[in-house]
C-alpha angles and dihedrals in degrees: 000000000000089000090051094046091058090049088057098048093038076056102041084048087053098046106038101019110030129357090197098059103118096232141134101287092201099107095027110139107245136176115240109216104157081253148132084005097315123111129174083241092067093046099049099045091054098060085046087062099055104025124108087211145356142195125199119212106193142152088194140039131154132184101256077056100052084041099060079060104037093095093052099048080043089057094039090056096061091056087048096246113148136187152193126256117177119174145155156235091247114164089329101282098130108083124211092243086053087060090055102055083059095060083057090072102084092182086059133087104204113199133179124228120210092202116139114242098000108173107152128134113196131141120206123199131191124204138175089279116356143026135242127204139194117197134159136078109327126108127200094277138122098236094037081051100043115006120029133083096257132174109211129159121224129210161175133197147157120254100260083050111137090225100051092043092059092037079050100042094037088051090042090054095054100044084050092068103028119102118241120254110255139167088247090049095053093046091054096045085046087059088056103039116104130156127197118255092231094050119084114193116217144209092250126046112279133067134239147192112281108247099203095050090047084046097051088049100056097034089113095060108027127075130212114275133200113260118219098275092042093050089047091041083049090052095053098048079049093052092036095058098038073064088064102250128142106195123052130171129221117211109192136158125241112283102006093105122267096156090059095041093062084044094068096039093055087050091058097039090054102202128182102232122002127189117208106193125199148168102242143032099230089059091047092055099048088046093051089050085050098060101052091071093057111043094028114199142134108325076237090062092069125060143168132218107201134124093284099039135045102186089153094146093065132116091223109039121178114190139166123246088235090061107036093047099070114095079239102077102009087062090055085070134057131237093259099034092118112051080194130033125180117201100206107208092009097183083078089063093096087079108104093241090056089043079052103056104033085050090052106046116064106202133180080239142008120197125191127183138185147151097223115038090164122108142168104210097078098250117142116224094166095062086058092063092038093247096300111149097174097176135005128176117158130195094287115057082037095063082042083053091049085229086134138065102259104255122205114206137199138184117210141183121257128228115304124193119171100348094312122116115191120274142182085271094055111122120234101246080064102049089046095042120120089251096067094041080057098055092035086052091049096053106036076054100043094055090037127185143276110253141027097295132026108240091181134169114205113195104219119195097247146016092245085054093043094062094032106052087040092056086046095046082052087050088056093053101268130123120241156140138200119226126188132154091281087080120092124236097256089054090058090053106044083051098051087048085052099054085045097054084039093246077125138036110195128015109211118213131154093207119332097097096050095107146345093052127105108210100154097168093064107126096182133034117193125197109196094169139064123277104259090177148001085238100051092042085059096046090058096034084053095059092076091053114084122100122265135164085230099072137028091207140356131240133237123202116187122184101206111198138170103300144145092220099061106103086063087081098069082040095059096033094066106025095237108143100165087124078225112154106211088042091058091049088047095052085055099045091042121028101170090116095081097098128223114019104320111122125199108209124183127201106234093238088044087050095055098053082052093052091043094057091052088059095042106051133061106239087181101076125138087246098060098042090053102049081047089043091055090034093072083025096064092040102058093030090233143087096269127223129228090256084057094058092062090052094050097052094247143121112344105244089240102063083052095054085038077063111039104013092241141006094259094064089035079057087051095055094045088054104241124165102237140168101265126244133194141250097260094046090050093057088058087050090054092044106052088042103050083036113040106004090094097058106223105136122018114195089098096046099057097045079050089046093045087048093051086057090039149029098231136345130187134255097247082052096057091043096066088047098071094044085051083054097058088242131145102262123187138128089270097062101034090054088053092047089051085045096057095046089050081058088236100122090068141099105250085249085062100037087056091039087052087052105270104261139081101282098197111031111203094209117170091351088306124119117217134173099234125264100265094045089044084057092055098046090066087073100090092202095058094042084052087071094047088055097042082059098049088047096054091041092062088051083046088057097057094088093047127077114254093202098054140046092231138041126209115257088353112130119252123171118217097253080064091051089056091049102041090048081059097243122182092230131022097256096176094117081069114030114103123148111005129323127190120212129150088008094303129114121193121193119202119194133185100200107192103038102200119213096264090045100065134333078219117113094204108185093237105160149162104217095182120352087259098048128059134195102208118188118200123220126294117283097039137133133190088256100050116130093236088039111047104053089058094053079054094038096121098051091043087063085247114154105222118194132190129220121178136183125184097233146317092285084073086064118218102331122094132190117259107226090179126237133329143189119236123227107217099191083075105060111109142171121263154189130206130164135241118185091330104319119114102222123193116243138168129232130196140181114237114186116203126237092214108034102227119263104261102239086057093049098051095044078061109045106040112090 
């Protein structure tokens, strides 16, 4: 307790008395704006996460603000925390259905206060000893937690804090004479709740004006009008045919408006006869419906050729591909009937009947669009359009444009029975059993739905699953279809119309809806299958997220099994596709990066499976590196660089080098045709990308660089480089670097493997490549690898720091360590536990030892995330050599650094949380036990100078 008192006070004196003072920055008072990475949400879900209790103290709430903490009460509950919500009645903001989500969170008491005018927003939170709080202006809304420009305090105190106690006592005060929340309450307050039609009640705490009444209202006298995306997308089709150019693609997101889009841009292009070409007749029908608004005209002047409709004299003709395709009808037109033709879905155009038609027209213009260019098949659809991408915007910076209806995903935990949660190997009876019904029906219940009625469409694994668990689901008083392609196009649609009128309540379907249907009132979208791609998963996903006045934001429910796929969901989530293993960790741990209000929750069970699939497949195959591979191949028409793969959002070129050592030998597997290399330039190659790809540190980079622009250059030079730079520059540093390159710092199997010889010579205070090596280097095409490395390695700095040697959570391996803290030789062979040489001291710590790691049970611990128990190796005493100068590290002047990994699943890489004191008066003597044997070991307190970031410590330390 003593030892936590002084941590407050060292905080409340840094953040009232003196910023600069160098304390623990755990309890610092700090303002919440949504902000440089920092929203309210984070903050308060973290406190959720290590609290004992918690009371809520808020005028508003909505339900996209009780969804983004659903996940989190649902996990509380399991570990039997509960918590406080009062609210109120007022102005009316609070809606009945809100209230009854409320009743749906069995671990909180919900109570009503009568005060007149309440209006407060605070969050109290109680821990083991101390409390936490949260005040300001932010209500419990989805757009007051993540969004919006908020102002919110946040602190810490004791119990028998002044503060506390009035936040306590006035909350007491008013829960004592609130009225609970009950069924009968909320049907009697629904009876009384009216808002007026022109009033639109929003996430955050104001009101405004309702679009769609004031729209319904001036119909008559306004026209459609490009949105943002649309009016920037126009502009560059513009831009990309004064060019010339008579083929363009569009690649758009789901729901952001691509039929529109084309629209407009028909209407400005004029043409005499245009042909808009589809996949389904349903589409066909609604876009042609679309463009009339926006190009207006006689009813005559628009036309369809289907199965049921043979228009083929109109100006506007909208056909399907099944139709047009046949010599019957495309014969009746000539080559250059249509000055303008759309291909609606293009990435469907490898299909011969597509191939067919768009070889067979010759427009003034073709136009494709689609959300989701990307196949797996090798077929090109960037060469039929000669390469011309005229506009691209994905999920993500849609969701930043506001250009989608806000989701809210979980992932959630499939059924589990004895033991057992369900996997790709489960057997129908069981998906379908009543026990499963039974969980769906809890959770698609539990995380609800925006709007009065859940129209929701739930992807089932199979056909056979699809009508089963729908006539189950019947069985259990819901409302449901299946729906295959076995059904006919009329009873897809009926079925759709019915969910829409409420006459359903889920559609099931195993694929058919994954793309090309347009179905904007959904509220809930269930996935009770595995992820079979990153692709697929987007195009369902994508179903829920187009805009509707029902709803203010869709959910996504998400049954997460056993199953080898799963870590193909954070993948497809972010967009992240850099089959980079830590990045994929990091985008489940730390989801911040989905932009507006959308939230991404995982269940802590569901997380894990996540988690476990990351550690257990390869994401590395050659399958995968090459679909990646053609993919940006395709796209540039060209073979791409390394440097090309960053700008495509691809592989990260280190995961490439991880596979093949360098490019040239990544180039060689892929079969390309390629200028040949030698050995020993091969074994450059190797040598700058395992090295200095990955950018952390650049010191080597830029002598490489300055050598690629010129012969030699001397050492005062460089040196003024790295200033230049912005870099950490000292003796130290400068001799490693020289060391590297003399190949001296290496193990004698690297140093054979990187050629065998001093790569950079320093002669005379110049700095020179060696002979063999300068002779290379005239060969343009092997000096073009060696850029294409230094280029990627300056992106790959971004995310370290220039000024220091080290960045916090960022992943270092050991062999980095060695060569950072500036060692003679790579010890890493030999380097467990902590070492100090040349006044450092890494510590390097494998949190969770599985079984097959070590018997031993080391005592290893985060106490707090901002102090750590470390144990030394077996067979140590507090007065071993090795031993003793790190307990008096501090006072030795000994800079002592700590590195952790979860476990041996991450691979080599640990994360750097930064350095610590150690507090010698906690080193002890210990025993633990291996196999029977009772070992002496040695454990010490080290408390961190940065406390770590609370999603990475709890990625750590959970089991």
């Amino acid at each position: 307790m003593e030892q936590l008192i002084r941590k407050i006070e060292s905080s409340l004196y840094k953040g009232f008395i003196d910023q600069n003072k160098p304390v623990s920055a755990q309890f610092k008072p700090k303002l919440l704006t949504n902000k440089n990475h920092e929203s309210v949400l984070s903050t308060l879900l973290q406190e959720l996460k290590t609290c004992n209790t918690f009371t809520f103290s808020v005028a508003f709430i909505t339900e996209g603000g009780l969804a983004t903490l659903k996940t989190m009460l649902y996990d509380l509950k399991l570990k039997g925390i509960k918590g406080r919500i009062l609210t109120s009645t007022f102005l009316n903001f609070n809606q009945p259905k809100m209230f009854k989500e409320l009743l749906k969170l069995e671990n909180i008491e919900v109570r009503l206060t009568g005060e007149k005018g309440f209006h407060s927003k605070g969050y109290i939170f109680e821990h083991t000893d101390y409390y936490s709080l949260i005040v300001g202006s932010s209500n419990l809304t989805d757009s007051a937690l993540k969004a919006n420009y908020e102002w919110n305090v946040f602190l810490t105190s004791l119990e028998n804090g002044e503060i506390i106690n009035h936040f306590k006592n006035q909350f007491e005060d008013a829960w004592n004479a609130a009225i609970p929340l009950t069924e009968e309450w909320i049907n009697s307050y629904n009876q009384h709740f009216e808002l007026q039609p022109f009033i639109k009640q929003l996430t955050g705490n104001t009101f405004q004006i309702n679009e769609k009444y004031l729209t319904n209202q001036l119909a008559e006298s306004l026209s459609v009008q490009p949105n943002k995306m649309q009016s920037v997308a126009l502009q560059q089709i513009k831009e990309l045919r004064e060019t010339g150019a008579n083929k363009g693609l569009i690649i758009s997101a789901t729901g952001t408006g691509k039929t529109y889009l084309s629209a407009f841009d028909v209407r400005n292009f004029a043409p005499k006869k245009m042909l808009f070409v589809v996949h389904r007749e349903q589409i066909l029908k609604k876009a042609m419906q679309d463009y009339r608004k926006i190009l207006g005209g006689n009813e005559d002047d628009y036309g369809i050729l289907s199965g049921n409709s043979k228009a083929v004299d109109a100006k506007y003709l909208f056909a399907t591909i099944q139709t047009l395709s046949r010599d019957q009808y495309l014969q009746e037109f000539t080559k250059d009937h249509f000055d303008y033709v759309l291909v609606d879905e293009v990435h469907k155009a490898g299909a011969d009947s597509y191939l067919k038609v768009m070889n067979y027209f010759e427009p003034e213009f073709l136009l494709g669009m689609t959300a989701t260019p990307e196949r797996t098949d090798g077929f090109n659809i960037y060469e039929l359009f000669d390469y011309n991408i005229a506009y691209e915007i994905r999920l993500q910076a849609a969701l930043e444009e506001d250009m989608l209806c806000p989701f809210h995903y979980f992932g959630v935990t499939d059924f589990e029975k004895d033991g057992e949660i369900v996997d790709d190997a489960t057997e129908l009876r069981n998906l379908v059993s009543n026990e499963r019904v039974r969980h769906i029906i809890e959770k698609i219940n539990y995380y609800g739905h925006s709007g009065d009625q859940v129209k929701g469409l739930m992807f089932c694994s199979s056909k056979e699953e699809a009508k089963n668990l729908s006539i189950s689901l019947n069985n259990a008083g819901l409302k449901t279809t299946a729906l295959t392609g076995d059904n006919t196009q009329d009873e897809r649609e009926d079925a759709i119309q019915k969910l829409e009128k409420g006459r359903l309540e889920y559609i099931l379907t195993v694929d058919i809806f994954n793309e090309g249907i347009d179905i904007p009132f959904l509220n809930q979208i269930v996935m009770l299958r595995q992820t079979q791609s990153s692709i697929i998963f987007i195009q369902q996903l994508g179903r829920g997220l187009r805009k509707h006045d029902s709803k203010e934001y869709v959910t996504i429910i998400d049954f997460i099994g056993n199953y080898k796929n799963n870590y193909l969901i954070p993948i497809a989530l972010s967009g992240d596709q850099s089959m980079n293993k830590d990045n994929v960790r990091r985008r489940t741990v730390n989801t911040d990066y989905i932009q507006g209000v959308s939230t991404i929750n995982f269940e802590e069970i569901a997380k894990k499976k996540i988690f476990d699939a990351i550690n257990n497949t390869n994401l590395s195959t050659l399958k995968t590196l090459k679909d990646a591979y053609l993919e940006v191949k395709n796209r540039l028409g060209r073979i791409p660089t390394l440097f090309d793969f960053i700008e495509q959002n691809s592989l990260d070129p280190e995961v490439i080098v991880g596979y093949s050592e360098n490019y040239y030998k990544f180039l060689v597997k892929m079969k390309e045709e390629i200028p040949s290399l030698s050995d020993y330039e091969q074994a450059i190659l190797t040598m700058i990308s395992k090295e200095f790809l990955n950018g952390k540190r650049m010191h080597e980079v830029i002598l490489i660089q300055e050598l690629l622009k010129e012969q030699a250059i001397s050492k005062e030079s460089y040196l003024a480089k790295l200033n230049d730079y912005g870099t950490y520059v000292d003796e130290a540093t400068i001799q490693s670097v020289e060391n590297i390159f003399a190949l001296n710092f290496f193990v004698q199997n690297d140093v054979k493997k990187y050629g065998g010889k001093a790569i950079i010579e320093l002669i005379n205070g110049t700095y020179q490549f060696n002979e063999e090596l300068q002779e290379s280097l005239r060969d343009s095409n092997f000096s073009s690898y060696l850029e294409d490395i230094v280029k990627c390695a300056y992106i790959k700095k971004e995310k370290y720091e220039k000024s220091i040697p080290f960045t916090l959570y960022e992943k270092y391996s050991r062999r980095d360590v060695c060569r950072l803290f500036n060692w003679e030789k790579n010890e890493e062979g030999t380097l467990n536990g902590g070492r100090i040489k040349n006044g450092t001291c890494p510590i390097f710590v494998n949190y969770h030892k599985n079984e097959e790691d070590s018997d031993t049970n080391y005592l290893d611990e985060f106490l707090s995330n901002d102090l750590f128990q470390w144990c030394s190796t077996k067979n140590r005493t507090v007065m071993a050599k090795d031993i003793n100068p790190i307990i008096h590290s501090t006072e030795n002047g000994v800079d002592v650094h700590l590195f952790v990994k979860k476990h041996n699943g991450e691979g080599k890489d640990f994360y750097y949380l930064g350095p610590v004191n150690v507090e010698s008066e906690s080193a002890s003597n210990q025993q633990i036990e291996d196999a029977g044997v009772q070992y002496g070991v040695v454990t010490m307190n080290m408390v961190l100078e940065s406390p770590v970031q609370y999603d990475i410590y709890h990625y750590l330390v959970e089991e």
